[in-house]
Amino acid sequence: MLAVGREFDTPALNCQVIYSQFGLAIHKNDHQARRRFVEWAQNEIAVVPDFHKRILFSDEAHFWLNGYVNKQNCRIWSEANPQVYFETPLHPEKLTVWCALWAGGIIGPYFFKNDEAHNVPVNGDRYRAMITSFFIPELNNHDVQELWFQQDGATCHTVRATIDLLKDTFGDRLISRFGPVNWPPRSCDLTPLDYFLWDYVKSLVYADKPQTLDHLEDNIRRVIADIRPHTHTNVGKSLP
């Protein structure tokens, strides 16, 4: 997780990572931001050996009722953009789910809904409402002074109002674009939600072929609640 990626160790291959669904290559200076983050994290671990276990990694994911799985984290190594495309449903029914995961457990799931309990996409106002009404109260069960919070660079995460809100809770213990510690843009380092949680949950919630969003939501809640504490610990061990 915290190791500098292979594309910097084998320059002779002259390959780059292509984000296939977006058709965007990593920018030429991205590796510098990534290396700075790795060096910062290694310094923190040198002082506090279990530092990586104190990071709350957060993310949203879409769960489509028809079982479609978004290949968001697909990486294709190529010398040129391969122009790969994925078919997506035109008007899918879906749930947008947020979780935070760390070695000590999972906070969530949280389902983004409006006042009429209809499922809605994430925007800045809804994200901040989630932080205020759900996330911060959940943190009362933990020693927040020991925890760091990580989020990716989505606009709803990084507008000034959101960053200020998170700083009120975490101070300088915030890993985010425009935060005290920068999360590298277009990072090849997947978070535990990418390489474990979302794939694991999606592998189970469609087993009984849910026909309604309420049924799918119940399955998501059940599968996440059934993840055992030792699994959280093992996931945390895989970060450094």
Coordinates of N, CA and C in Angstrom, one line a residue:
M1 N 0.8 -1.2 0.0 CA 0.0 0.0 0.0 C 0.9 1.3 0.0
L2 N 1.9 1.3 0.9 CA 2.7 2.5 1.0 C 4.0 2.4 0.2
A3 N 4.2 1.3 -0.6 CA 5.4 1.2 -1.4 C 5.2 2.0 -2.7
V4 N 6.3 2.6 -3.1 CA 6.3 3.3 -4.4 C 6.0 2.4 -5.5
G5 N 5.2 2.7 -6.5 CA 4.7 1.8 -7.5 C 5.7 1.3 -8.5
R6 N 5.4 0.3 -9.2 CA 6.3 -0.4 -10.1 C 6.6 0.5 -11.3
E7 N 5.7 1.4 -11.7 CA 6.0 2.2 -12.8 C 7.2 3.1 -12.7
F8 N 7.7 3.3 -11.4 CA 8.8 4.1 -11.2 C 10.1 3.3 -11.0
D9 N 9.9 2.0 -10.8 CA 11.0 1.1 -10.6 C 11.5 0.5 -11.9
T10 N 10.7 0.5 -12.9 CA 11.1 -0.1 -14.2 C 10.9 0.8 -15.4
P11 N 11.7 1.9 -15.4 CA 11.5 2.9 -16.4 C 11.7 2.4 -17.8
A12 N 12.5 1.3 -18.0 CA 12.8 0.8 -19.3 C 11.6 0.3 -20.0
L13 N 10.6 -0.1 -19.2 CA 9.4 -0.6 -19.8 C 8.6 0.5 -20.5
N14 N 8.8 1.7 -20.1 CA 8.1 2.9 -20.7 C 6.6 2.7 -20.8
C15 N 6.1 2.2 -19.7 CA 4.6 2.0 -19.6 C 4.0 3.0 -18.6
Q16 N 2.8 3.2 -18.7 CA 2.0 4.1 -17.8 C 0.7 3.4 -17.5
V17 N 0.1 3.9 -16.4 CA -1.2 3.3 -16.1 C -2.3 4.1 -16.8
I18 N -3.2 3.5 -17.4 CA -4.3 4.1 -18.1 C -5.6 3.8 -17.3
Y19 N -6.3 4.9 -17.0 CA -7.6 4.7 -16.3 C -8.6 4.5 -17.4
S20 N -8.9 3.2 -17.6 CA -9.6 2.8 -18.9 C -10.9 3.4 -19.0
Q21 N -11.7 3.5 -17.9 CA -13.1 4.0 -18.1 C -13.1 5.5 -18.4
F22 N -12.1 6.2 -18.0 CA -12.1 7.7 -18.2 C -11.2 8.1 -19.4
G23 N -10.3 7.2 -19.8 CA -9.4 7.5 -20.9 C -8.4 8.5 -20.4
L24 N -8.0 8.5 -19.2 CA -7.1 9.5 -18.6 C -5.8 8.8 -18.2
A25 N -4.7 9.3 -18.6 CA -3.4 8.7 -18.2 C -3.0 9.5 -16.9
I26 N -2.1 8.9 -16.1 CA -1.5 9.6 -15.0 C -0.7 10.7 -15.5
H27 N -0.8 11.9 -14.9 CA 0.0 13.0 -15.3 C 1.5 12.8 -14.9
K28 N 2.3 13.5 -15.6 CA 3.8 13.2 -15.5 C 4.3 13.5 -14.1
N29 N 3.7 14.5 -13.4 CA 4.2 14.9 -12.1 C 3.5 14.1 -11.0
D30 N 2.5 13.3 -11.3 CA 1.8 12.6 -10.2 C 2.7 11.7 -9.4
H31 N 3.7 11.1 -10.0 CA 4.6 10.2 -9.2 C 5.3 11.0 -8.1
Q32 N 5.5 12.3 -8.3 CA 6.2 13.1 -7.3 C 5.3 13.3 -6.1
A33 N 4.0 13.5 -6.3 CA 3.1 13.7 -5.2 C 2.9 12.4 -4.5
R34 N 2.9 11.3 -5.2 CA 2.8 10.0 -4.6 C 4.0 9.6 -3.8
R35 N 5.2 9.9 -4.3 CA 6.4 9.6 -3.5 C 6.4 10.5 -2.2
R36 N 6.0 11.7 -2.3 CA 6.0 12.6 -1.1 C 5.1 12.0 -0.1
F37 N 3.9 11.5 -0.5 CA 3.0 10.9 0.4 C 3.6 9.6 1.1
V38 N 4.2 8.8 0.3 CA 4.9 7.6 0.8 C 5.9 7.9 1.8
E39 N 6.8 8.9 1.5 CA 7.8 9.3 2.4 C 7.3 9.8 3.7
W40 N 6.2 10.6 3.6 CA 5.5 11.1 4.8 C 5.0 10.0 5.7
A41 N 4.3 9.0 5.0 CA 3.7 7.9 5.8 C 4.8 7.1 6.4
Q42 N 5.9 6.8 5.7 CA 7.0 6.0 6.3 C 7.6 6.7 7.5
N43 N 7.7 8.0 7.4 CA 8.2 8.8 8.6 C 7.3 8.7 9.8
E44 N 6.0 8.7 9.5 CA 5.0 8.6 10.6 C 5.1 7.2 11.2
I45 N 5.2 6.2 10.4 CA 5.3 4.8 10.9 C 6.6 4.6 11.7
A46 N 7.6 5.3 11.3 CA 8.9 5.2 12.0 C 8.7 5.6 13.5
V47 N 7.9 6.6 13.7 CA 7.6 7.2 15.0 C 6.6 6.4 15.7
V48 N 5.5 6.1 15.0 CA 4.4 5.3 15.6 C 4.2 4.1 14.7
P49 N 4.7 2.9 15.2 CA 4.7 1.7 14.3 C 3.3 1.3 13.8
D50 N 2.3 1.5 14.6 CA 1.0 1.1 14.2 C 0.2 2.3 13.6
F51 N 0.9 3.3 13.1 CA 0.2 4.5 12.6 C -0.8 4.1 11.5
H52 N -0.4 3.2 10.6 CA -1.3 2.9 9.4 C -2.6 2.3 9.9
K53 N -2.6 1.7 11.1 CA -3.9 1.2 11.7 C -4.8 2.2 12.2
R54 N -4.3 3.5 12.3 CA -5.1 4.6 12.8 C -5.8 5.4 11.8
I55 N -5.7 5.0 10.5 CA -6.3 5.8 9.4 C -7.6 5.3 9.1
L56 N -8.6 6.2 9.1 CA -10.0 5.8 8.7 C -10.0 6.1 7.2
F57 N -10.0 5.1 6.4 CA -10.1 5.2 4.9 C -11.6 5.3 4.5
S58 N -12.0 6.2 3.7 CA -13.4 6.4 3.4 C -13.6 6.4 1.9
D59 N -14.9 6.1 1.5 CA -15.2 6.1 0.1 C -16.7 5.9 -0.1
E60 N -17.2 6.2 -1.3 CA -18.5 5.9 -1.7 C -18.5 4.8 -2.7
A61 N -19.5 4.1 -2.9 CA -19.7 3.1 -4.0 C -21.1 3.0 -4.4
H62 N -21.3 2.7 -5.7 CA -22.7 2.5 -6.2 C -23.0 1.0 -6.2
F63 N -24.2 0.7 -5.8 CA -24.7 -0.7 -5.9 C -25.9 -0.6 -6.8
W64 N -25.8 -1.2 -8.0 CA -26.9 -1.2 -8.9 C -27.8 -2.4 -8.7
L65 N -29.1 -2.2 -8.8 CA -30.1 -3.2 -8.5 C -29.9 -4.4 -9.4
N66 N -29.5 -4.1 -10.7 CA -29.4 -5.2 -11.7 C -28.1 -6.0 -11.5
G67 N -27.3 -5.6 -10.5 CA -26.0 -6.4 -10.3 C -24.8 -5.9 -11.1
Y68 N -25.0 -4.8 -11.9 CA -23.9 -4.3 -12.6 C -22.8 -3.8 -11.6
V69 N -21.5 -4.1 -11.9 CA -20.4 -3.7 -11.1 C -19.5 -2.7 -11.9
N70 N -19.3 -1.6 -11.3 CA -18.5 -0.5 -11.9 C -17.0 -0.9 -11.8
K71 N -16.4 -0.9 -13.0 CA -14.9 -1.3 -13.0 C -14.1 0.0 -12.8
Q72 N -14.4 0.7 -11.7 CA -13.8 2.0 -11.5 C -12.3 1.8 -11.2
N73 N -11.9 0.7 -10.6 CA -10.5 0.6 -10.2 C -9.7 -0.3 -11.1
C74 N -10.2 -0.5 -12.3 CA -9.5 -1.3 -13.3 C -8.3 -0.4 -13.8
R75 N -7.1 -1.1 -13.9 CA -5.9 -0.4 -14.4 C -5.4 -1.2 -15.5
I76 N -5.1 -0.6 -16.6 CA -4.5 -1.2 -17.8 C -3.1 -0.6 -18.0
W77 N -2.1 -1.5 -18.0 CA -0.7 -1.0 -18.3 C -0.5 -1.0 -19.8
S78 N -0.1 0.1 -20.3 CA 0.0 0.2 -21.8 C 0.9 1.4 -22.1
E79 N 1.6 1.3 -23.3 CA 2.4 2.4 -23.8 C 1.6 3.6 -24.3
A80 N 0.3 3.3 -24.7 CA -0.6 4.3 -25.2 C -2.0 4.0 -24.7
N81 N -2.9 4.9 -24.8 CA -4.2 4.8 -24.4 C -4.9 3.7 -25.2
P82 N -5.4 2.6 -24.6 CA -6.0 1.5 -25.4 C -7.4 1.8 -25.8
Q83 N -8.0 2.9 -25.4 CA -9.3 3.3 -25.8 C -10.3 2.1 -25.5
V84 N -10.2 1.7 -24.2 CA -11.1 0.6 -23.7 C -12.4 1.3 -23.2
Y85 N -13.5 0.7 -23.4 CA -14.8 1.2 -22.9 C -15.6 0.1 -22.2
F86 N -16.3 0.6 -21.2 CA -17.2 -0.3 -20.5 C -18.7 0.1 -20.8
E87 N -19.6 -0.9 -21.1 CA -21.0 -0.5 -21.2 C -21.6 -0.3 -19.8
T88 N -22.4 0.7 -19.7 CA -23.1 1.0 -18.4 C -24.6 1.1 -18.7
P89 N -25.4 0.8 -17.7 CA -26.8 1.0 -17.8 C -27.2 2.4 -18.0
L90 N -28.2 2.7 -18.9 CA -28.6 4.1 -19.2 C -29.3 4.7 -18.0
H91 N -30.3 4.0 -17.4 CA -31.1 4.6 -16.3 C -31.2 3.5 -15.2
P92 N -30.1 3.2 -14.5 CA -30.1 2.2 -13.6 C -30.7 2.6 -12.2
E93 N -31.3 1.7 -11.5 CA -31.7 1.9 -10.1 C -30.5 1.5 -9.3
K94 N -30.1 2.4 -8.4 CA -28.9 2.1 -7.6 C -29.0 2.8 -6.3
L95 N -28.1 2.3 -5.4 CA -27.9 2.9 -4.1 C -26.5 3.5 -4.0
T96 N -26.3 4.7 -3.4 CA -25.0 5.2 -3.2 C -24.6 5.1 -1.7
V97 N -23.6 4.4 -1.4 CA -23.3 3.9 -0.1 C -21.9 4.5 0.3
W98 N -21.8 5.0 1.5 CA -20.5 5.5 2.1 C -20.1 4.6 3.3
C99 N -18.8 4.3 3.4 CA -18.3 3.7 4.6 C -16.9 4.2 4.9
A100 N -16.5 4.1 6.1 CA -15.1 4.3 6.5 C -14.6 3.1 7.2
L101 N -13.4 2.7 6.8 CA -12.8 1.4 7.3 C -11.4 1.7 7.9
W102 N -11.2 1.0 9.0 CA -9.8 1.1 9.6 C -9.6 -0.3 10.3
A103 N -8.4 -0.4 10.9 CA -8.1 -1.7 11.5 C -9.0 -2.0 12.7
G104 N -9.7 -1.0 13.2 CA -10.6 -1.2 14.4 C -12.0 -1.5 14.0
G105 N -12.3 -1.4 12.7 CA -13.7 -1.7 12.4 C -14.2 -0.9 11.2
I106 N -15.5 -0.9 11.0 CA -16.2 -0.2 9.9 C -17.2 0.8 10.5
I107 N -17.2 2.0 10.0 CA -18.2 3.0 10.3 C -19.1 3.1 9.1
G108 N -20.4 2.7 9.2 CA -21.3 2.7 8.1 C -21.9 1.3 8.0
P109 N -22.7 1.1 7.0 CA -22.9 1.9 5.8 C -23.9 3.1 6.0
Y110 N -23.7 4.1 5.2 CA -24.6 5.2 5.2 C -25.1 5.3 3.7
F111 N -26.4 5.4 3.6 CA -27.1 5.5 2.3 C -27.5 6.9 2.0
F112 N -27.1 7.5 0.9 CA -27.5 8.9 0.6 C -29.0 8.9 0.1
K113 N -29.8 9.6 0.9 CA -31.2 9.7 0.6 C -31.7 11.2 0.9
N114 N -32.8 11.6 0.2 CA -33.3 12.9 0.5 C -34.3 12.9 1.6
D115 N -35.0 14.0 1.8 CA -36.0 14.0 2.9 C -37.2 13.1 2.7
E116 N -37.4 12.7 1.5 CA -38.5 11.8 1.2 C -38.0 10.4 1.1
A117 N -36.8 10.1 1.6 CA -36.2 8.8 1.7 C -36.0 8.2 0.3
H118 N -35.8 9.1 -0.7 CA -35.5 8.6 -2.1 C -34.0 8.6 -2.2
N119 N -33.4 7.6 -2.9 CA -32.0 7.5 -3.1 C -31.5 8.6 -4.0
V120 N -30.4 9.2 -3.6 CA -29.9 10.4 -4.4 C -28.4 10.3 -4.5
P121 N -27.8 10.9 -5.5 CA -26.4 11.0 -5.7 C -25.7 11.9 -4.6
V122 N -24.4 11.8 -4.5 CA -23.7 12.6 -3.5 C -23.4 14.0 -4.1
N123 N -23.6 15.0 -3.3 CA -23.1 16.4 -3.6 C -22.5 17.0 -2.3
G124 N -22.0 18.2 -2.4 CA -21.3 18.7 -1.2 C -22.2 18.9 0.0
D125 N -23.4 19.4 -0.2 CA -24.4 19.5 0.9 C -24.7 18.2 1.5
R126 N -25.0 17.2 0.7 CA -25.3 15.9 1.3 C -24.1 15.2 2.0
Y127 N -23.0 15.4 1.4 CA -21.8 14.8 2.0 C -21.5 15.5 3.4
R128 N -21.7 16.8 3.5 CA -21.5 17.5 4.8 C -22.6 17.1 5.8
A129 N -23.8 16.9 5.3 CA -24.9 16.4 6.1 C -24.6 15.1 6.7
M130 N -24.0 14.2 5.9 CA -23.6 12.9 6.4 C -22.6 13.0 7.5
I131 N -21.6 13.8 7.2 CA -20.5 14.0 8.2 C -21.1 14.5 9.6
T132 N -22.0 15.5 9.5 CA -22.5 16.1 10.7 C -23.5 15.2 11.4
S133 N -24.4 14.5 10.7 CA -25.5 13.8 11.3 C -25.2 12.3 11.6
F134 N -24.2 11.8 10.8 CA -23.9 10.4 11.0 C -22.5 10.1 11.4
F135 N -21.5 10.6 10.6 CA -20.1 10.2 10.9 C -19.6 10.7 12.2
I136 N -19.7 12.0 12.5 CA -19.2 12.5 13.7 C -19.9 11.9 14.9
P137 N -21.2 11.7 15.0 CA -21.8 11.0 16.1 C -21.2 9.6 16.3
E138 N -20.9 8.9 15.2 CA -20.4 7.5 15.2 C -19.0 7.6 15.8
L139 N -18.2 8.7 15.6 CA -16.9 8.8 16.1 C -16.9 8.9 17.6
N140 N -18.0 9.2 18.3 CA -18.0 9.3 19.7 C -17.7 8.0 20.4
N141 N -17.8 6.9 19.6 CA -17.5 5.5 20.2 C -16.0 5.2 20.1
H142 N -15.2 6.1 19.5 CA -13.8 5.9 19.4 C -13.0 7.1 19.9
D143 N -11.7 6.9 20.1 CA -10.8 7.9 20.5 C -10.4 8.7 19.3
V144 N -11.1 9.8 18.9 CA -10.8 10.5 17.7 C -9.5 11.1 17.7
Q145 N -8.9 11.4 18.9 CA -7.6 12.0 19.0 C -6.5 11.1 18.4
E146 N -6.8 9.8 18.3 CA -5.8 8.9 17.8 C -6.0 8.6 16.3
L147 N -7.1 9.0 15.7 CA -7.5 8.6 14.4 C -7.2 9.7 13.3
W148 N -6.8 9.3 12.1 CA -6.7 10.1 11.0 C -7.8 9.8 10.0
F149 N -8.2 10.8 9.2 CA -9.2 10.5 8.2 C -8.7 10.8 6.8
Q150 N -9.0 9.8 5.9 CA -8.6 9.9 4.5 C -9.8 9.9 3.6
Q151 N -9.8 10.8 2.6 CA -10.8 10.8 1.5 C -10.2 11.1 0.2
D152 N -10.8 10.7 -0.9 CA -10.2 11.0 -2.2 C -10.6 12.4 -2.7
G153 N -10.2 12.7 -3.9 CA -10.3 14.1 -4.4 C -11.6 14.5 -5.0
A154 N -12.7 13.7 -4.8 CA -14.0 14.1 -5.4 C -14.3 15.5 -4.9
T155 N -15.0 16.3 -5.8 CA -15.2 17.7 -5.5 C -16.1 17.9 -4.3
C156 N -17.1 17.0 -4.1 CA -17.9 17.2 -2.9 C -17.1 16.9 -1.6
H157 N -16.0 16.2 -1.7 CA -15.1 16.0 -0.5 C -14.2 17.2 -0.2
T158 N -13.9 18.0 -1.3 CA -12.7 18.9 -1.1 C -13.1 20.4 -1.3
V159 N -14.4 20.7 -1.4 CA -14.7 22.1 -1.4 C -14.4 22.7 0.0
R160 N -14.2 24.0 0.1 CA -13.7 24.6 1.3 C -14.6 24.3 2.5
A161 N -15.9 24.3 2.3 CA -16.8 24.1 3.4 C -16.6 22.7 4.0
T162 N -16.4 21.7 3.1 CA -16.2 20.3 3.6 C -14.9 20.2 4.3
I163 N -13.8 20.7 3.7 CA -12.5 20.6 4.4 C -12.5 21.3 5.8
D164 N -13.1 22.5 5.8 CA -13.2 23.2 7.1 C -14.0 22.4 8.2
L165 N -15.0 21.7 7.7 CA -15.8 20.9 8.6 C -15.0 19.7 9.2
L166 N -14.2 19.1 8.3 CA -13.4 17.9 8.7 C -12.3 18.4 9.6
K167 N -11.7 19.6 9.3 CA -10.6 20.1 10.2 C -11.1 20.4 11.6
D168 N -12.4 20.8 11.7 CA -13.0 21.0 13.0 C -12.9 19.8 13.9
T169 N -13.0 18.6 13.2 CA -13.0 17.3 14.0 C -11.6 16.7 14.1
F170 N -10.9 16.7 12.9 CA -9.6 16.0 12.9 C -8.4 16.9 13.0
G171 N -8.6 18.2 12.9 CA -7.4 19.1 12.9 C -6.5 18.8 11.7
D172 N -5.2 18.6 12.0 CA -4.2 18.3 11.0 C -4.2 16.8 10.6
R173 N -5.0 16.0 11.2 CA -5.1 14.6 10.9 C -6.0 14.3 9.8
L174 N -5.9 15.0 8.7 CA -6.8 14.9 7.6 C -5.9 14.7 6.3
I175 N -6.2 13.5 5.6 CA -5.5 13.2 4.4 C -6.4 13.4 3.3
S176 N -6.2 14.4 2.5 CA -7.2 14.8 1.5 C -6.6 15.9 0.6
R177 N -7.1 15.9 -0.7 CA -6.7 17.0 -1.5 C -7.2 18.3 -0.8
F178 N -6.3 19.3 -0.8 CA -6.5 20.6 -0.1 C -6.6 20.4 1.5
G179 N -6.1 19.3 1.9 CA -6.0 19.1 3.4 C -4.6 19.2 3.9
P180 N -4.4 19.1 5.2 CA -3.0 19.3 5.7 C -2.1 18.3 5.1
V181 N -2.5 17.0 4.8 CA -1.7 16.0 4.2 C -2.4 15.7 2.8
N182 N -1.7 15.8 1.7 CA -2.3 15.6 0.4 C -2.4 14.1 0.1
W183 N -3.6 13.7 -0.3 CA -3.8 12.4 -0.9 C -3.5 12.5 -2.4
P184 N -2.5 11.7 -2.9 CA -2.1 11.9 -4.2 C -3.2 11.7 -5.3
P185 N -3.3 12.7 -6.2 CA -4.4 12.5 -7.2 C -4.1 11.4 -8.1
R186 N -5.1 10.7 -8.6 CA -5.0 9.6 -9.5 C -4.0 8.5 -9.0
S187 N -4.1 8.3 -7.7 CA -3.1 7.4 -7.0 C -3.4 6.0 -7.4
C188 N -2.3 5.3 -7.7 CA -2.4 3.8 -8.0 C -2.6 3.0 -6.7
D189 N -2.4 3.6 -5.5 CA -2.5 3.0 -4.3 C -4.0 2.9 -3.9
L190 N -4.6 1.7 -4.0 CA -6.0 1.5 -3.6 C -6.1 1.5 -2.1
T191 N -7.2 2.0 -1.7 CA -7.5 1.9 -0.2 C -8.2 0.6 0.1
P192 N -8.3 0.3 1.4 CA -8.9 -1.0 1.8 C -10.3 -1.1 1.3
L193 N -11.0 -0.1 1.1 CA -12.4 -0.2 0.5 C -12.3 -0.6 -0.9
D194 N -11.3 -0.2 -1.6 CA -11.2 -0.6 -3.0 C -10.7 -2.1 -3.2
Y195 N -9.7 -2.4 -2.4 CA -9.1 -3.8 -2.6 C -9.8 -4.8 -1.8
F196 N -10.7 -4.4 -0.8 CA -11.4 -5.4 0.0 C -12.9 -5.2 0.1
L197 N -13.3 -4.1 0.7 CA -14.7 -4.0 1.2 C -15.7 -4.1 0.0
W198 N -15.6 -3.2 -1.0 CA -16.6 -3.1 -2.0 C -16.7 -4.4 -2.8
D199 N -15.6 -5.0 -3.1 CA -15.6 -6.2 -3.9 C -16.2 -7.3 -3.1
Y200 N -15.8 -7.4 -1.8 CA -16.4 -8.4 -0.9 C -17.9 -8.3 -0.8
V201 N -18.3 -7.1 -0.5 CA -19.8 -6.9 -0.3 C -20.6 -7.2 -1.6
K202 N -20.1 -6.8 -2.7 CA -20.8 -7.0 -4.0 C -20.8 -8.4 -4.4
S203 N -19.8 -9.2 -3.9 CA -19.8 -10.6 -4.2 C -20.9 -11.4 -3.5
L204 N -21.5 -10.8 -2.4 CA -22.5 -11.5 -1.6 C -23.9 -11.0 -1.7
V205 N -24.0 -9.6 -1.9 CA -25.4 -9.0 -1.8 C -26.3 -9.4 -2.9
Y206 N -25.8 -9.9 -4.0 CA -26.7 -10.3 -5.1 C -27.0 -11.8 -5.2
A207 N -26.6 -12.5 -4.1 CA -26.7 -14.0 -4.2 C -28.2 -14.4 -4.2
D208 N -29.1 -13.6 -3.5 CA -30.5 -14.0 -3.6 C -31.3 -13.1 -4.6
K209 N -30.6 -12.5 -5.5 CA -31.2 -11.7 -6.6 C -32.3 -10.7 -6.1
P210 N -31.8 -9.7 -5.3 CA -32.8 -8.7 -4.8 C -33.5 -8.0 -5.9
Q211 N -34.8 -7.8 -5.7 CA -35.7 -7.2 -6.8 C -36.1 -5.8 -6.4
T212 N -35.8 -5.3 -5.2 CA -36.1 -4.0 -4.8 C -34.8 -3.3 -4.2
L213 N -34.8 -2.0 -4.2 CA -33.7 -1.3 -3.6 C -33.7 -1.5 -2.1
D214 N -34.9 -1.6 -1.5 CA -34.9 -1.9 0.0 C -34.3 -3.3 0.3
H215 N -34.6 -4.3 -0.5 CA -34.0 -5.6 -0.3 C -32.5 -5.5 -0.5
L216 N -32.0 -4.8 -1.5 CA -30.6 -4.7 -1.7 C -29.9 -3.9 -0.5
E217 N -30.6 -2.9 0.0 CA -30.1 -2.2 1.1 C -30.0 -3.1 2.4
D218 N -31.0 -3.9 2.6 CA -30.9 -4.8 3.7 C -29.8 -5.8 3.6
N219 N -29.5 -6.3 2.4 CA -28.4 -7.2 2.1 C -27.1 -6.5 2.4
I220 N -26.9 -5.3 2.0 CA -25.7 -4.5 2.2 C -25.4 -4.4 3.7
R221 N -26.4 -3.9 4.4 CA -26.3 -3.8 5.9 C -25.9 -5.1 6.5
R222 N -26.5 -6.2 6.1 CA -26.3 -7.5 6.8 C -24.9 -7.9 6.5
V223 N -24.4 -7.9 5.2 CA -23.1 -8.3 4.9 C -22.0 -7.6 5.6
I224 N -22.2 -6.2 5.7 CA -21.2 -5.4 6.4 C -21.2 -5.7 7.8
A225 N -22.4 -5.9 8.4 CA -22.4 -6.1 9.9 C -21.8 -7.5 10.2
D226 N -21.8 -8.4 9.3 CA -21.3 -9.8 9.5 C -19.8 -9.9 9.4
I227 N -19.1 -8.8 8.9 CA -17.7 -8.9 8.8 C -17.1 -8.9 10.2
R228 N -16.3 -9.9 10.4 CA -15.7 -10.1 11.8 C -14.6 -9.2 12.1
P229 N -14.4 -8.9 13.4 CA -13.3 -8.0 13.8 C -11.9 -8.4 13.3
H230 N -11.7 -9.7 13.3 CA -10.3 -10.1 12.9 C -10.1 -9.8 11.4
T231 N -11.1 -9.7 10.6 CA -11.0 -9.3 9.3 C -10.5 -7.8 9.2
H232 N -11.1 -7.0 10.0 CA -10.6 -5.6 10.0 C -9.2 -5.5 10.3
T233 N -8.7 -6.3 11.3 CA -7.3 -6.3 11.7 C -6.4 -6.7 10.6
N234 N -6.8 -7.8 9.9 CA -6.0 -8.4 8.9 C -5.9 -7.4 7.7
V235 N -7.0 -6.7 7.4 CA -7.0 -5.7 6.3 C -6.0 -4.6 6.7
G236 N -6.1 -4.2 8.0 CA -5.2 -3.1 8.4 C -3.7 -3.5 8.3
K237 N -3.4 -4.8 8.5 CA -2.0 -5.3 8.4 C -1.5 -5.2 7.0
S238 N -2.4 -5.2 6.0 CA -1.9 -5.2 4.6 C -1.6 -3.8 4.1
L239 N -1.7 -2.8 4.9 CA -1.5 -1.4 4.4 C -0.1 -1.1 4.1
P240 N 0.8 -1.3 5.1 CA 2.2 -0.8 4.9 C 2.9 -1.6 3.8

